[in-house]
Amino acid sequence: MGHPPFAVTADLVVLTLTGDELCALVVRRGVEPFLGGWALPGGFVRADEDLEDAARRELAEETGLAPGTVHIEQLAGYGAPDRDPRMRVVTVAYLALAPDLPVPRAGTDAADARWAPVRSLATERLAFDHDRILADGIERARAKLEYSPLATAFCPPEFTVAELRRVYELVWDTRLDPRNFHRKVTGADGLLEPTGRTTTRDGGRPAQLYRRGEAALLYPPMLRS
Amino acid sequence: MGHPPFAVTADLVVLTLTGDELCALVVRRGVEPFLGGWALPGGFVRADEDLEDAARRELAEETGLAPGTVHIEQLAGYGAPDRDPRMRVVTVAYLALAPDLPVPRAGTDAADARWAPVRSLATERLAFDHDRILADGIERARAKLEYSPLATAFCPPEFTVAELRRVYELVWDTRLDPRNFHRKVTGADGLLEPTGRTTTRDGGRPAQLYRRGEAALLYPPMLRS
DNA sequence: GGGTCTAATCGTCAAGATGACGATTAGCCG
DNA sequence: CGGCTAATCGTCATCTTGACGATTAGACCC
């Protein structure tokens, strides 16, 4: 039996919010297989590299995003025997959430890169099993908004309640009542930390600026119902 | 750069409930490294085998559990460069929940196997990074009881409300009010399906027998608060 | 300086969910 | 039959939620 050799890759579902939509980063493949097709960013894990380090490295290589501002967490492992026609490859996928929308930059293996609205998922096909991975990543993000402070990962370091609400509305593709949302998030345990300052960048009456609080869990949760 | 070779294993966090405790399956290692030490069950993924298939195979080999009755789901991937002293190994861990407590059986690589109360986690050390994996598995199970029907995976095909409550009490290590719990789970959307039959196996007044409903999500959720 | 606009924030109220706990009930066992 | 054990049903005060009205602080225009 022994242990057959595998290649291991780290692939990324990178999500951000454009003006009015949830978008995922996709890159155009510059090498076979699926040359010219769209795929998730990612690449081989190096011989002496931890999985998450590999994911962070790929993220930096393919986007140039400042590493400090990006939330990253493991999504799942994918290893169907035929998922890569070249050889046996297991990929460990990571979910990354970025607050703003930087211009994607082509990496070593990527001829091109762009933000694809997840709404267009229905029509576009990605290479390998990346459709599935992307769908899993989106679902993870949607689900975690309910019971974790993950939504703040889409926000800049200081943000308003309205900006946080916009995250929920775009990720869940729903409308939320501003008054009830405000009551809820300002009442949630350690979610928001007031900075004392205000901003008018959203227009209208000046809004309080908040920082992410130290809570790891959102209680009470924000249910979609 | 290319793609350095990895070995890939599927390891298992198998949880069950004994009379009064949450227990995890551990096996005594029959081979180096950590020969004679306790570890999670698991083994190498074969050359043409899917990850979950490997996990199911290992589970069957090391326990003899009837495959149909066991809930299994992926937990996470672990791949620190030094997690196995022999070579670079990435493991994809799976979480399995079994309703009853069958006698563990030694597998090919395991000299011995037993159910270890998770309470004894604090004192015992497992091989490799299996302490961490086990802790992650337990935490996953605890968390998923809140918002999914996962607790039913610890129950036989037909079970009473009290048996379901016992699952919550043992996994969370708390006491729950029988009356409020009853109201809650019988009111939850598609959680329970009445069979019409009753049983007195728990003593006292006969209890309704239920089957797992078709709901994939528990709504409203069962919060620990 | 005053009107107008926008969005933030505060209030109110009815409906639903929760936690604490009393009361009743259906089999079992002697 | 009386006592025992749980299951199941009720009650009630409290908390949370959803719907929506009212007020407010700046920006902008004249």
mmCIF file of N, CA, C and O in Angstrom, chain A residues 49-86:
data_model
loop_
_atom_site.group_PDB
_atom_site.id
_atom_site.type_symbol
_atom_site.label_atom_id
_atom_site.label_comp_id
_atom_site.label_asym_id
_atom_site.label_seq_id
_atom_site.Cartn_x
_atom_site.Cartn_y
_atom_site.Cartn_z
ATOM 1 N N GLU A 49 6.395 24.653 3.441
ATOM 2 C CA GLU A 49 5.489 25.757 3.695
ATOM 3 C C GLU A 49 4.197 25.236 4.316
ATOM 4 O O GLU A 49 3.678 24.206 3.902
ATOM 5 N N ASP A 50 3.691 25.964 5.289
ATOM 6 C CA ASP A 50 2.402 25.583 5.863
ATOM 7 C C ASP A 50 1.292 25.933 4.879
ATOM 8 O O ASP A 50 1.455 26.805 4.022
ATOM 9 N N LEU A 51 0.150 25.255 5.026
ATOM 10 C CA LEU A 51 -0.934 25.438 4.067
ATOM 11 C C LEU A 51 -1.417 26.885 4.037
ATOM 12 O O LEU A 51 -1.569 27.485 2.974
ATOM 13 N N GLU A 52 -1.664 27.441 5.222
ATOM 14 C CA GLU A 52 -2.186 28.798 5.243
ATOM 15 C C GLU A 52 -1.147 29.803 4.745
ATOM 16 O O GLU A 52 -1.505 30.796 4.101
ATOM 17 N N ASP A 53 0.114 29.530 5.014
ATOM 18 C CA ASP A 53 1.158 30.414 4.485
ATOM 19 C C ASP A 53 1.129 30.405 2.960
ATOM 20 O O ASP A 53 1.295 31.444 2.313
ATOM 21 N N ALA A 54 0.938 29.225 2.400
ATOM 22 C CA ALA A 54 0.865 29.128 0.946
ATOM 23 C C ALA A 54 -0.315 29.939 0.410
ATOM 24 O O ALA A 54 -0.193 30.667 -0.577
ATOM 25 N N ALA A 55 -1.428 29.841 1.110
ATOM 26 C CA ALA A 55 -2.607 30.593 0.667
ATOM 27 C C ALA A 55 -2.330 32.093 0.737
ATOM 28 O O ALA A 55 -2.659 32.841 -0.191
ATOM 29 N N ARG A 56 -1.710 32.537 1.797
ATOM 30 C CA ARG A 56 -1.398 33.963 1.930
ATOM 31 C C ARG A 56 -0.405 34.409 0.856
ATOM 32 O O ARG A 56 -0.512 35.514 0.311
ATOM 33 N N ARG A 57 0.552 33.556 0.576
ATOM 34 C CA ARG A 57 1.533 33.909 -0.447
ATOM 35 C C ARG A 57 0.869 34.036 -1.809
ATOM 36 O O ARG A 57 1.078 35.015 -2.541
ATOM 37 N N GLU A 58 0.026 33.071 -2.140
ATOM 38 C CA GLU A 58 -0.670 33.132 -3.426
ATOM 39 C C GLU A 58 -1.552 34.377 -3.506
ATOM 40 O O GLU A 58 -1.615 35.051 -4.535
ATOM 41 N N LEU A 59 -2.185 34.667 -2.401
ATOM 42 C CA LEU A 59 -3.055 35.839 -2.378
ATOM 43 C C LEU A 59 -2.252 37.104 -2.653
ATOM 44 O O LEU A 59 -2.651 37.953 -3.461
ATOM 45 N N ALA A 60 -1.109 37.212 -2.011
ATOM 46 C CA ALA A 60 -0.270 38.392 -2.225
ATOM 47 C C ALA A 60 0.249 38.425 -3.660
ATOM 48 O O ALA A 60 0.222 39.467 -4.321
ATOM 49 N N GLU A 61 0.686 37.270 -4.163
ATOM 50 C CA GLU A 61 1.232 37.208 -5.519
ATOM 51 C C GLU A 61 0.196 37.600 -6.569
ATOM 52 O O GLU A 61 0.485 38.325 -7.511
ATOM 53 N N GLU A 62 -1.003 37.134 -6.382
ATOM 54 C CA GLU A 62 -1.994 37.316 -7.446
ATOM 55 C C GLU A 62 -2.837 38.569 -7.292
ATOM 56 O O GLU A 62 -3.614 38.893 -8.176
ATOM 57 N N THR A 63 -2.715 39.232 -6.166
ATOM 58 C CA THR A 63 -3.546 40.422 -5.999
ATOM 59 C C THR A 63 -2.744 41.627 -5.533
ATOM 60 O O THR A 63 -3.130 42.754 -5.795
ATOM 61 N N GLY A 64 -1.674 41.406 -4.804
ATOM 62 C CA GLY A 64 -0.957 42.527 -4.251
ATOM 63 C C GLY A 64 -1.683 43.200 -3.113
ATOM 64 O O GLY A 64 -1.361 44.309 -2.714
ATOM 65 N N LEU A 65 -2.678 42.511 -2.577
ATOM 66 C CA LEU A 65 -3.406 43.050 -1.437
ATOM 67 C C LEU A 65 -2.488 43.126 -0.222
ATOM 68 O O LEU A 65 -1.696 42.223 0.011
ATOM 69 N N ALA A 66 -2.609 44.180 0.530
ATOM 70 C CA ALA A 66 -1.843 44.269 1.766
ATOM 71 C C ALA A 66 -2.292 43.146 2.700
ATOM 72 O O ALA A 66 -3.471 43.049 3.004
ATOM 73 N N PRO A 67 -1.374 42.299 3.131
ATOM 74 C CA PRO A 67 -1.742 41.103 3.892
ATOM 75 C C PRO A 67 -2.481 41.414 5.190
ATOM 76 O O PRO A 67 -3.368 40.674 5.603
ATOM 77 N N GLY A 68 -2.156 42.509 5.842
ATOM 78 C CA GLY A 68 -2.744 42.787 7.143
ATOM 79 C C GLY A 68 -4.241 43.021 7.118
ATOM 80 O O GLY A 68 -4.939 42.726 8.078
ATOM 81 N N THR A 69 -4.757 43.499 6.012
ATOM 82 C CA THR A 69 -6.160 43.908 5.967
ATOM 83 C C THR A 69 -7.107 42.791 5.558
ATOM 84 O O THR A 69 -8.312 42.993 5.506
ATOM 85 N N VAL A 70 -6.540 41.615 5.260
ATOM 86 C CA VAL A 70 -7.374 40.565 4.697
ATOM 87 C C VAL A 70 -7.667 39.481 5.722
ATOM 88 O O VAL A 70 -6.754 38.948 6.347
ATOM 89 N N HIS A 71 -8.939 39.150 5.875
ATOM 90 C CA HIS A 71 -9.318 38.016 6.713
ATOM 91 C C HIS A 71 -9.172 36.749 5.888
ATOM 92 O O HIS A 71 -9.607 36.693 4.740
ATOM 93 N N ILE A 72 -8.560 35.728 6.471
ATOM 94 C CA ILE A 72 -8.413 34.473 5.736
ATOM 95 C C ILE A 72 -8.731 33.319 6.666
ATOM 96 O O ILE A 72 -8.388 33.343 7.847
ATOM 97 N N GLU A 73 -9.450 32.329 6.140
ATOM 98 C CA GLU A 73 -9.749 31.145 6.945
ATOM 99 C C GLU A 73 -9.873 29.946 6.028
ATOM 100 O O GLU A 73 -10.184 30.091 4.838
ATOM 101 N N GLN A 74 -9.617 28.786 6.576
ATOM 102 C CA GLN A 74 -9.676 27.608 5.729
ATOM 103 C C GLN A 74 -11.115 27.258 5.395
ATOM 104 O O GLN A 74 -12.017 27.404 6.228
ATOM 105 N N LEU A 75 -11.300 26.816 4.173
ATOM 106 C CA LEU A 75 -12.635 26.473 3.708
ATOM 107 C C LEU A 75 -12.827 24.959 3.768
ATOM 108 O O LEU A 75 -13.609 24.456 4.557
ATOM 109 N N ALA A 76 -12.087 24.229 2.961
ATOM 110 C CA ALA A 76 -12.207 22.769 2.948
ATOM 111 C C ALA A 76 -11.135 22.184 2.053
ATOM 112 O O ALA A 76 -10.462 22.905 1.318
ATOM 113 N N GLY A 77 -11.001 20.871 2.115
ATOM 114 C CA GLY A 77 -10.102 20.166 1.224
ATOM 115 C C GLY A 77 -10.881 19.495 0.113
ATOM 116 O O GLY A 77 -12.000 19.025 0.339
ATOM 117 N N TYR A 78 -10.315 19.475 -1.073
ATOM 118 C CA TYR A 78 -10.966 18.851 -2.227
ATOM 119 C C TYR A 78 -9.968 17.907 -2.873
ATOM 120 O O TYR A 78 -8.850 18.316 -3.198
ATOM 121 N N GLY A 79 -10.354 16.645 -3.083
ATOM 122 C CA GLY A 79 -9.368 15.707 -3.588
ATOM 123 C C GLY A 79 -9.928 14.579 -4.413
ATOM 124 O O GLY A 79 -9.427 13.460 -4.350
ATOM 125 N N ALA A 80 -10.963 14.849 -5.193
ATOM 126 C CA ALA A 80 -11.479 13.795 -6.068
ATOM 127 C C ALA A 80 -10.348 13.321 -6.976
ATOM 128 O O ALA A 80 -9.528 14.128 -7.427
ATOM 129 N N PRO A 81 -10.281 12.017 -7.223
ATOM 130 C CA PRO A 81 -9.141 11.469 -7.975
ATOM 131 C C PRO A 81 -8.971 12.097 -9.350
ATOM 132 O O PRO A 81 -7.859 12.208 -9.852
ATOM 133 N N ASP A 82 -10.051 12.524 -9.972
ATOM 134 C CA ASP A 82 -9.950 13.019 -11.344
ATOM 135 C C ASP A 82 -10.100 14.530 -11.435
ATOM 136 O O ASP A 82 -10.371 15.059 -12.494
ATOM 137 N N ARG A 83 -9.900 15.226 -10.337
ATOM 138 C CA ARG A 83 -10.167 16.665 -10.382
ATOM 139 C C ARG A 83 -9.115 17.431 -11.176
ATOM 140 O O ARG A 83 -9.353 18.549 -11.614
ATOM 141 N N ASP A 84 -7.937 16.864 -11.321
ATOM 142 C CA ASP A 84 -6.915 17.459 -12.185
ATOM 143 C C ASP A 84 -6.463 16.381 -13.160
ATOM 144 O O ASP A 84 -6.043 15.314 -12.729
ATOM 145 N N PRO A 85 -6.553 16.647 -14.456
ATOM 146 C CA PRO A 85 -6.228 15.601 -15.444
ATOM 147 C C PRO A 85 -4.747 15.229 -15.459
ATOM 148 O O PRO A 85 -4.394 14.130 -15.903
ATOM 149 N N ARG A 86 -3.885 16.115 -14.954
ATOM 150 C CA ARG A 86 -2.453 15.835 -15.023
ATOM 151 C C ARG A 86 -2.015 14.786 -14.027
ATOM 152 O O ARG A 86 -1.223 13.898 -14.319
#
